[in-house]
Tab-separated table of C-alpha atoms in Angstrom:
chain	number	residue	atom	x	y	z
A	1	MET	CA	90.470	112.853	95.929
A	2	ASP	CA	92.192	113.727	99.196
A	3	GLU	CA	94.646	111.294	100.768
A	4	THR	CA	92.420	110.368	103.742
A	5	LEU	CA	89.449	109.494	101.545
A	6	ALA	CA	91.683	107.529	99.155
A	7	LYS	CA	93.045	105.509	102.095
A	8	LYS	CA	89.525	104.720	103.299
A	9	LEU	CA	88.552	103.652	99.787
A	10	ARG	CA	91.494	101.241	99.531
A	11	ILE	CA	90.648	99.626	102.873
A	12	LEU	CA	86.882	99.400	102.438
A	13	ALA	CA	86.914	98.310	98.791
A	14	ASP	CA	89.321	95.491	99.657
A	15	ALA	CA	87.163	94.544	102.671
A	16	ALA	CA	84.126	94.128	100.389
A	17	LYS	CA	85.773	91.760	97.902
A	18	TYR	CA	84.544	88.583	99.611
A	19	ASP	CA	80.898	89.359	98.893
A	20	ALA	CA	80.009	87.793	95.537
A	21	SER	CA	76.368	88.888	95.365
A	22	CYS	CA	76.908	92.149	93.529
A	23	ALA	CA	75.457	91.534	90.049
A	24	SER	CA	73.349	94.427	88.790
A	25	SER	CA	71.057	92.465	86.474
A	26	GLY	CA	67.320	92.577	86.977
A	27	ALA	CA	66.887	96.275	87.619
A	28	PRO	CA	64.150	98.008	85.626
A	29	LYS	CA	65.335	100.260	82.801
A	30	ARG	CA	65.459	103.810	84.062
A	31	ALA	CA	66.965	107.119	82.943
A	32	ALA	CA	67.368	110.384	84.803
A	33	GLY	CA	65.467	113.476	83.777
A	34	LYS	CA	66.961	116.835	82.866
A	35	ASP	CA	68.212	117.592	86.374
A	36	GLY	CA	69.014	114.023	87.384
A	37	LEU	CA	72.052	111.776	87.114
A	38	GLY	CA	72.549	108.170	86.005
A	39	SER	CA	70.547	105.376	84.492
A	40	THR	CA	70.069	101.621	84.575
A	41	THR	CA	70.016	99.261	81.618
A	42	GLY	CA	68.221	96.242	83.071
A	43	ALA	CA	71.351	94.093	82.704
A	44	GLY	CA	74.767	93.942	84.348
A	45	ILE	CA	77.560	95.723	82.493
A	46	CYS	CA	81.049	94.727	83.639
A	47	HIS	CA	83.747	97.313	83.134
A	48	ALA	CA	85.333	97.965	86.529
A	49	TYR	CA	87.774	95.730	88.424
A	50	THR	CA	88.353	95.054	92.097
A	51	PRO	CA	91.904	94.744	93.468
A	52	ASP	CA	91.735	90.925	93.218
A	53	GLY	CA	90.798	91.039	89.527
A	54	ARG	CA	87.010	90.582	89.654
A	55	CYS	CA	85.149	92.436	86.940
A	56	ILE	CA	82.180	94.392	88.291
A	57	SER	CA	79.916	97.226	87.231
A	58	LEU	CA	79.493	98.778	90.651
A	59	LEU	CA	81.394	100.760	93.253
A	60	LYS	CA	81.619	97.890	95.728
A	61	ILE	CA	82.511	99.026	99.241
A	62	LEU	CA	81.722	98.684	102.916
A	63	LEU	CA	80.424	101.660	104.837
A	64	THR	CA	82.784	100.442	107.564
A	65	ASN	CA	84.720	97.291	108.441
A	66	TYR	CA	84.375	97.890	112.183
A	67	CYS	CA	81.999	95.222	113.488
A	68	LEU	CA	80.398	94.212	116.778
A	69	PHE	CA	80.138	90.577	115.634
A	70	ASP	CA	82.929	88.010	115.819
A	71	CYS	CA	82.003	85.527	113.072
A	72	ALA	CA	84.886	83.060	112.791
A	73	TYR	CA	84.989	83.048	108.970
A	74	CYS	CA	84.943	86.855	108.515
A	75	VAL	CA	88.129	88.846	107.987
A	76	ASN	CA	86.338	91.906	109.442
A	77	ARG	CA	85.264	90.228	112.699
A	78	ARG	CA	85.849	92.316	115.822
A	79	SER	CA	88.828	90.202	116.942
A	80	SER	CA	90.555	90.421	113.555
A	81	ASN	CA	93.794	92.378	113.329
A	82	VAL	CA	93.006	94.372	110.176
A	83	ARG	CA	93.184	98.049	109.304
A	84	ARG	CA	89.847	99.705	110.053
A	85	ALA	CA	88.075	102.622	108.409
A	86	LYS	CA	84.642	104.208	108.265
A	87	PHE	CA	83.004	106.354	105.583
A	88	THR	CA	80.488	109.051	106.358
A	89	VAL	CA	77.190	109.074	104.478
A	90	GLU	CA	78.307	112.141	102.552
A	91	GLU	CA	81.624	110.536	101.545
A	92	VAL	CA	79.920	107.504	100.021
A	93	ALA	CA	77.444	109.700	98.140
A	94	THR	CA	80.253	111.896	96.823
A	95	LEU	CA	82.375	108.936	95.719
A	96	THR	CA	79.412	107.358	93.912
A	97	VAL	CA	78.514	110.555	92.057
A	98	GLU	CA	82.101	111.423	91.140
A	99	PHE	CA	82.931	107.888	89.973
A	100	TYR	CA	79.748	107.817	87.912
A	101	LYS	CA	80.579	111.129	86.251
A	102	ARG	CA	83.988	109.693	85.309
A	103	ASN	CA	82.275	106.640	83.762
A	104	TYR	CA	84.007	104.289	86.214
A	105	ILE	CA	80.792	102.695	87.513
A	106	GLU	CA	77.124	102.081	86.791
A	107	GLY	CA	75.987	102.100	90.388
A	108	LEU	CA	76.694	101.292	94.032
A	109	PHE	CA	76.939	98.071	96.033
A	110	LEU	CA	77.033	98.991	99.726
A	111	SER	CA	77.438	96.695	102.702
A	112	SER	CA	78.770	97.261	106.210
A	113	GLY	CA	80.032	95.815	109.418
A	114	ILE	CA	77.681	96.263	112.367
A	115	ILE	CA	78.506	99.416	114.332
A	116	LYS	CA	76.794	100.527	117.572
A	117	SER	CA	73.679	98.488	116.720
A	118	PRO	CA	71.924	96.830	113.749
A	119	ASP	CA	69.404	99.703	113.664
A	120	HIS	CA	72.119	102.376	113.623
A	121	THR	CA	73.943	100.587	110.778
A	122	MET	CA	70.796	100.029	108.728
A	123	GLU	CA	69.826	103.669	109.162
A	124	LEU	CA	73.210	104.826	107.802
A	125	LEU	CA	72.983	102.486	104.794
A	126	THR	CA	69.516	103.785	104.000
A	127	ARG	CA	70.630	107.398	104.401
A	128	VAL	CA	73.273	106.839	101.714
A	129	ALA	CA	70.659	105.638	99.234
A	130	LYS	CA	68.219	108.382	100.223
A	131	THR	CA	70.925	111.054	99.853
A	132	LEU	CA	71.867	109.810	96.397
A	133	ARG	CA	68.257	109.668	95.213
A	134	ARG	CA	66.924	112.867	96.770
A	135	GLU	CA	69.880	115.252	96.949
A	136	HIS	CA	71.849	114.169	93.877
A	137	GLY	CA	68.994	112.945	91.671
A	138	PHE	CA	70.911	109.688	91.162
A	139	ARG	CA	68.971	107.200	89.035
A	140	GLY	CA	71.673	104.564	88.694
A	141	TYR	CA	71.672	101.133	90.322
A	142	ILE	CA	71.863	100.810	94.123
A	143	HIS	CA	72.230	97.505	95.959
A	144	LEU	CA	72.044	97.608	99.760
A	145	LYS	CA	72.964	94.816	102.130
A	146	SER	CA	70.211	94.630	104.711
A	147	ILE	CA	70.879	93.940	108.379
A	148	PRO	CA	68.493	91.135	109.436
A	149	GLU	CA	68.495	92.159	113.097
A	150	ALA	CA	67.429	95.722	112.200
A	151	SER	CA	63.895	96.983	112.818
A	152	PRO	CA	61.460	96.012	110.043
A	153	TRP	CA	60.538	99.649	109.359
A	154	LEU	CA	64.187	100.453	108.538
A	155	ILE	CA	64.345	97.617	106.015
A	156	GLU	CA	61.023	98.847	104.604
A	157	GLU	CA	62.511	102.297	104.061
A	158	ALA	CA	65.640	100.885	102.432
A	159	GLY	CA	63.519	99.115	99.830
A	160	LEU	CA	62.061	102.444	98.724
A	161	TYR	CA	65.474	103.686	97.558
A	162	ALA	CA	67.439	100.538	96.624
A	163	ASP	CA	67.077	98.559	93.406
A	164	ARG	CA	67.979	95.363	95.195
A	165	LEU	CA	68.176	94.313	98.837
A	166	SER	CA	70.119	91.304	100.015
A	167	ILE	CA	70.680	89.525	103.287
A	168	ASN	CA	73.538	87.052	103.513
A	169	LEU	CA	72.469	83.658	104.801
A	170	GLU	CA	76.212	82.988	105.297
A	171	LEU	CA	75.855	79.371	106.432
A	172	PRO	CA	73.107	76.923	105.460
A	173	THR	CA	72.349	75.340	108.844
A	174	GLU	CA	71.566	76.550	112.361
A	175	ALA	CA	74.257	74.240	113.698
A	176	SER	CA	76.911	75.906	111.547
A	177	LEU	CA	75.730	79.387	112.540
A	178	GLU	CA	75.850	78.471	116.228
A	179	ARG	CA	79.367	77.127	115.802
A	180	LEU	CA	80.915	79.787	113.533
A	181	ALA	CA	78.682	82.848	114.028
A	182	PRO	CA	76.953	82.447	117.406
A	183	GLU	CA	75.810	86.086	117.481
A	184	LYS	CA	73.728	85.587	114.332
A	185	ASP	CA	70.289	84.028	114.319
A	186	GLY	CA	69.045	81.979	111.365
A	187	ALA	CA	65.416	82.671	112.264
A	188	SER	CA	66.034	86.438	112.151
A	189	ILE	CA	67.763	86.148	108.786
A	190	GLN	CA	64.931	84.178	107.214
A	191	GLY	CA	62.332	86.378	108.901
A	192	ALA	CA	63.861	89.444	107.242
A	193	MET	CA	63.951	87.592	103.910
A	194	GLU	CA	60.255	86.802	104.290
A	195	GLN	CA	59.479	90.460	105.047
A	196	ILE	CA	61.361	91.676	101.964
A	197	GLY	CA	59.823	88.988	99.744
A	198	SER	CA	56.316	89.908	100.875
A	199	ARG	CA	56.887	93.612	100.273
A	200	ILE	CA	58.324	92.985	96.807
A	201	ALA	CA	55.279	90.895	95.861
A	202	GLU	CA	52.888	93.523	97.235
A	203	ALA	CA	54.677	96.334	95.408
A	204	LYS	CA	54.478	94.476	92.095
A	205	ALA	CA	50.766	93.848	92.580
A	206	GLU	CA	50.177	97.515	93.458
A	207	ARG	CA	52.568	98.810	90.756
A	208	ARG	CA	54.723	100.749	93.154
A	209	ARG	CA	58.455	100.771	93.785
A	210	PHE	CA	60.079	98.522	96.364
A	211	SER	CA	63.392	96.804	95.643
A	212	PRO	CA	62.353	96.273	91.995
A	213	ALA	CA	65.360	94.047	91.182
A	214	GLY	CA	64.333	91.637	93.946
A	215	GLN	CA	66.445	90.212	96.730
A	216	SER	CA	69.422	87.872	96.798
A	217	THR	CA	71.635	86.099	99.325
A	218	GLN	CA	75.068	84.555	99.663
A	219	VAL	CA	76.176	81.227	101.150
A	220	ILE	CA	79.750	80.418	102.108
A	221	VAL	CA	80.952	77.116	100.660
A	222	GLY	CA	83.542	75.023	102.461
A	223	ALA	CA	83.683	76.741	105.863
A	224	ASP	CA	81.686	73.890	107.378
A	225	ALA	CA	80.911	70.276	106.533
A	226	THR	CA	77.624	70.958	104.698
A	227	SER	CA	77.318	68.810	101.571
A	228	ASP	CA	76.558	70.099	98.084
A	229	GLU	CA	73.207	68.312	98.198
A	230	ALA	CA	72.249	70.112	101.419
A	231	LEU	CA	73.348	73.457	99.976
A	232	ILE	CA	71.246	73.031	96.848
A	233	ARG	CA	68.223	71.850	98.815
A	234	LYS	CA	68.545	74.932	101.008
A	235	SER	CA	68.733	77.161	97.922
A	236	ALA	CA	65.652	75.522	96.422
A	237	HIS	CA	63.818	76.203	99.692
A	238	LEU	CA	64.860	79.873	99.612
A	239	TYR	CA	63.754	80.295	95.997
A	240	GLY	CA	60.408	78.655	96.636
A	241	THR	CA	59.657	80.252	100.009
A	242	PHE	CA	60.996	83.792	99.687
A	243	GLY	CA	61.088	84.324	95.921
A	244	LEU	CA	64.811	85.116	95.884
A	245	LYS	CA	66.244	86.401	92.641
A	246	ARG	CA	69.570	84.686	93.144
A	247	VAL	CA	71.585	82.622	95.586
A	248	TYR	CA	75.345	83.240	95.326
A	249	TYR	CA	77.919	80.645	96.352
A	250	SER	CA	81.213	81.986	97.701
A	251	ALA	CA	84.098	79.577	98.258
A	252	PHE	CA	85.564	79.977	101.739
A	253	SER	CA	88.934	81.745	101.787
A	254	PRO	CA	91.274	81.100	104.729
A	255	ILE	CA	91.877	84.389	106.519
A	256	PRO	CA	94.835	85.741	108.503
A	257	ASP	CA	94.845	84.609	112.138
A	258	GLY	CA	91.790	82.464	111.445
A	259	SER	CA	90.063	80.363	114.079
A	260	THR	CA	91.291	76.812	114.619
A	261	ILE	CA	87.754	75.542	113.978
A	262	LEU	CA	87.999	76.658	110.328
A	263	PRO	CA	89.454	74.552	107.493
A	264	LEU	CA	93.109	75.192	106.717
A	265	LYS	CA	92.522	75.093	102.956
A	266	ALA	CA	89.952	76.653	100.660
A	267	PRO	CA	87.638	74.259	98.791
A	268	PRO	CA	88.403	73.787	95.085
A	269	LEU	CA	86.904	76.604	93.004
A	270	GLN	CA	85.452	73.908	90.756
A	271	ARG	CA	83.129	73.009	93.631
A	272	GLU	CA	81.712	76.543	93.631
A	273	HIS	CA	81.275	76.275	89.836
A	274	ARG	CA	79.381	72.962	90.136
A	275	LEU	CA	77.015	74.497	92.692
A	276	TYR	CA	76.201	77.341	90.294
A	277	GLN	CA	75.525	74.807	87.532
A	278	ALA	CA	73.240	72.786	89.812
A	279	ASP	CA	71.482	75.996	90.856
A	280	TRP	CA	70.756	76.716	87.184
A	281	LEU	CA	69.295	73.228	86.740
A	282	ILE	CA	66.675	74.091	89.357
A	283	ARG	CA	66.010	77.622	88.111
A	284	TYR	CA	66.031	77.128	84.341
A	285	TYR	CA	66.037	73.402	83.488
A	286	GLU	CA	63.025	72.151	85.446
A	287	PHE	CA	65.064	69.851	87.697
A	288	SER	CA	63.691	69.220	91.174
A	289	PRO	CA	65.956	69.148	94.246
A	290	ASP	CA	65.640	65.341	94.230
A	291	ASP	CA	66.745	65.256	90.574
A	292	VAL	CA	69.790	67.352	91.369
A	293	ALA	CA	70.570	65.246	94.435
A	294	ALA	CA	70.661	62.200	92.137
A	295	ALA	CA	73.663	63.782	90.363
A	296	THR	CA	75.765	63.762	93.549
A	297	GLU	CA	78.139	61.118	94.849
A	298	ASP	CA	77.784	60.805	98.621
A	299	GLY	CA	76.180	64.244	98.638
A	300	MET	CA	78.904	65.997	96.604
A	301	PHE	CA	78.907	66.914	92.917
A	302	PRO	CA	81.706	65.274	90.952
A	303	LEU	CA	84.350	67.747	89.840
A	304	ASP	CA	85.170	66.090	86.506
A	305	VAL	CA	81.677	66.332	84.970
A	306	ASP	CA	78.889	68.901	85.299
A	307	PRO	CA	75.745	67.998	87.285
A	308	LYS	CA	73.534	67.559	84.225
A	309	LEU	CA	75.969	65.101	82.664
A	310	ALA	CA	76.348	63.319	86.004
A	311	TRP	CA	72.547	62.952	86.162
A	312	ALA	CA	72.364	61.643	82.586
A	313	LEU	CA	75.108	59.078	83.193
A	314	ARG	CA	73.142	57.783	86.175
A	315	HIS	CA	69.917	57.610	84.139
A	316	ARG	CA	71.143	56.090	80.885
A	317	HIS	CA	67.943	54.069	80.614
A	318	ARG	CA	66.129	57.321	79.737
A	319	PHE	CA	68.398	57.969	76.754
A	320	PRO	CA	68.837	58.420	73.870
A	321	VAL	CA	65.919	60.780	73.213
A	322	ASP	CA	64.589	61.687	69.796
A	323	VAL	CA	65.315	65.321	69.035
A	324	ASN	CA	62.296	65.387	66.698
A	325	ARG	CA	59.774	63.911	69.141
A	326	ALA	CA	60.886	64.348	72.748
A	327	ASP	CA	59.069	66.928	74.868
A	328	ARG	CA	60.851	70.079	76.016
A	329	GLU	CA	61.319	68.818	79.584
A	330	MET	CA	63.278	65.786	78.403
A	331	LEU	CA	65.342	67.758	75.895
A	332	LEU	CA	66.375	70.064	78.749
A	333	ARG	CA	67.963	67.027	80.410
A	334	VAL	CA	70.230	66.255	77.468
A	335	PRO	CA	73.859	67.191	78.260
A	336	GLY	CA	75.139	69.869	75.929
A	337	LEU	CA	71.732	71.397	75.203
A	338	GLY	CA	71.098	74.741	76.873
A	339	ALA	CA	67.639	76.162	77.451
A	340	ARG	CA	67.915	78.490	74.449
A	341	ALA	CA	69.110	75.673	72.195
A	342	VAL	CA	66.163	73.521	73.270
A	343	ASP	CA	63.710	76.310	72.450
A	344	LYS	CA	65.348	76.715	69.031
A	345	ILE	CA	65.065	72.955	68.417
A	346	VAL	CA	61.388	72.926	69.381
A	347	ARG	CA	60.704	75.783	66.949
A	348	ALA	CA	62.827	74.374	64.133
A	349	ARG	CA	61.317	70.878	64.149
A	350	ARG	CA	57.878	72.301	63.396
A	351	HIS	CA	59.135	72.864	59.858
A	352	GLY	CA	60.728	69.463	59.253
A	353	SER	CA	62.755	66.643	60.766
A	354	LEU	CA	66.114	67.688	62.182
A	355	ARG	CA	69.360	66.021	61.166
A	356	LEU	CA	72.506	65.993	63.313
A	357	ASP	CA	73.986	68.880	61.316
A	358	ASP	CA	70.841	70.897	62.055
A	359	VAL	CA	71.318	70.301	65.782
A	360	ALA	CA	74.977	71.323	65.466
A	361	ARG	CA	73.887	74.696	64.120
A	362	LEU	CA	71.635	75.232	67.137
A	363	THR	CA	74.087	74.344	69.925
A	364	SER	CA	77.808	74.461	70.578
A	365	GLY	CA	77.542	71.463	72.918
A	366	LEU	CA	76.999	68.741	70.332
A	367	LYS	CA	79.985	66.670	71.530
A	368	ARG	CA	78.277	66.065	74.894
A	369	ALA	CA	74.822	65.717	73.320
A	370	ARG	CA	75.649	63.106	70.628
A	371	PRO	CA	75.553	60.013	72.893
A	372	PHE	CA	72.151	61.034	74.251
A	373	LEU	CA	70.302	62.081	71.072
A	374	ILE	CA	68.551	60.503	68.118
A	375	ALA	CA	68.214	62.619	64.973
A	376	GLU	CA	66.823	61.914	61.507
A	377	ASP	CA	70.207	60.612	60.346
A	378	TRP	CA	71.792	59.686	63.676
A	379	ARG	CA	71.333	56.911	66.205
A	380	PRO	CA	74.107	56.432	68.783
A	381	THR	CA	73.524	52.637	69.035
A	382	ALA	CA	75.934	51.367	71.716
A	383	LEU	CA	77.534	54.763	72.372
A	384	THR	CA	75.158	55.648	75.192
A	385	ASP	CA	76.068	52.457	77.074
A	386	ARG	CA	79.855	52.644	76.694
A	387	LEU	CA	81.673	51.978	79.957
A	388	ASP	CA	84.185	54.712	79.149
A	389	LEU	CA	81.573	57.345	78.216
A	390	ARG	CA	82.219	59.399	81.352
A	391	ALA	CA	85.954	59.459	80.696
A	392	ARG	CA	85.346	60.484	77.079
A	393	LEU	CA	83.130	63.410	78.125
A	394	ALA	CA	84.906	64.519	81.299
A	395	GLU	CA	86.404	67.989	81.276
A	396	PRO	CA	90.132	68.672	81.427
A	397	ALA	CA	91.071	69.552	85.003
A	398	ALA	CA	91.419	73.291	84.332
A	399	GLN	CA	88.399	73.713	82.080
A	400	LEU	CA	85.057	75.168	83.226
A	401	SER	CA	82.229	74.117	80.948
A	402	LEU	CA	78.759	75.476	80.343
A	403	PHE	CA	75.695	73.320	79.743
C-alpha cells in the first residue's frame, strides 16, 4: 500500500470509530461463483480490530471526513480542527478487495461526511458498492450509510447493491436536533427510513433483492437531556413503524474543541449497556414500552441492576411464579431466565415436573431467578419479599450482566 493511501486509511478509519451500527448479522448466506469473490455467513464474525480496540468483521471507514454540516456533537463537523482526507471510489474498492484477499475482513461498512451535496455523496457511496459488485464480483457483506436528504431514487439504487442500509437518527427529539444539529431535519430522516422500510417489505414479498439484511439506526446517548424512558419509547416507535432491524445506542464522547452547549463528561458506559438490555426486553421478551418504563427511576434505568430485575423488584406481587405451570410470557419476566432458557423449560416440563437442579441445568442465571421461582422442590417463602433483595442481587460496579 502506498504511503498516501495508508495515510488516508489511518485518518478515515479513525474518523469512523464513533459509529456503532456496524454489525454484519442478518445478511442472507451467499457465496461467489467461479469468477466471483467473497461470501457472507448470515452472522457477524469478529476478527478485526479498530484503533480504539473494538472488534469488528468489516473494513469500517468513511469515504471522507470533509462535511458541509456543523453538528455540535460530531468530531468531523465543518468547524472541527481535524486532519481531513477523501478516498476515491476506486481506492475504497481496491482496499476492500485487497483486505478481503488477505483475510483481514468479511465485508465493508462505508459512511461519509456530506460533500458538495447529499445527492453527490449518496451517488459516490452507491458507486463504491456497484463497483465492488459489478467490476470485482464481490459477494461479501456491504453496509452503506444512507444520506436522508438525498434523492429517493439514489437510496433506491443503493439498496440494490448493499446488504444493509442505515440512517443515523442521531438524536431522539426534534428539539435536540434543532439545538445540536440545526442543518438536519428529523422529518427527512424518518421519511427516508419509511422509504427504505417499504422497499424492503416489497422486495421480500416479491422475492427480489433490496437491502436483504434490513435497515438500522444509531442514537447518541448523553449529548442531550433525553431520558432513558424517552429513548426506549422512541426505539419502540422506530421498530414498530419502520421495521428496523436494530437500534444502536452510542454513548456521547466529548470531542476536542467541543461546543459549550455539550456536556463536559461522557455518560457512564453502564447507561449504554442498560439501554441495550431494555431494547432486548422489547424485541425478545415481550415487554411493552410501558412495561420497560416501569423499570426506570425518574425516567432513568438504575445502574446497579438490569431493567428486567428492576421491573421484577417493582412488581413483587406477581412473583414467585411456578416454573412448571406459568405461561411463557410470565417466565420471560423472571430475572435470570433468558429467552432460550425459557423455551428449554417449556419443552422440558412436558416430560415431568422440574426441580431446582433441573432449572440450574437450563440456565446460568439461577442466582437471580431463585427468589422469583417455584419449582417442584423449591419455594422461596419470604425470600421474594426481603427488604435487602435488591442489594443481594445488585451487580458489582464493574460487572456487566446478561439476562
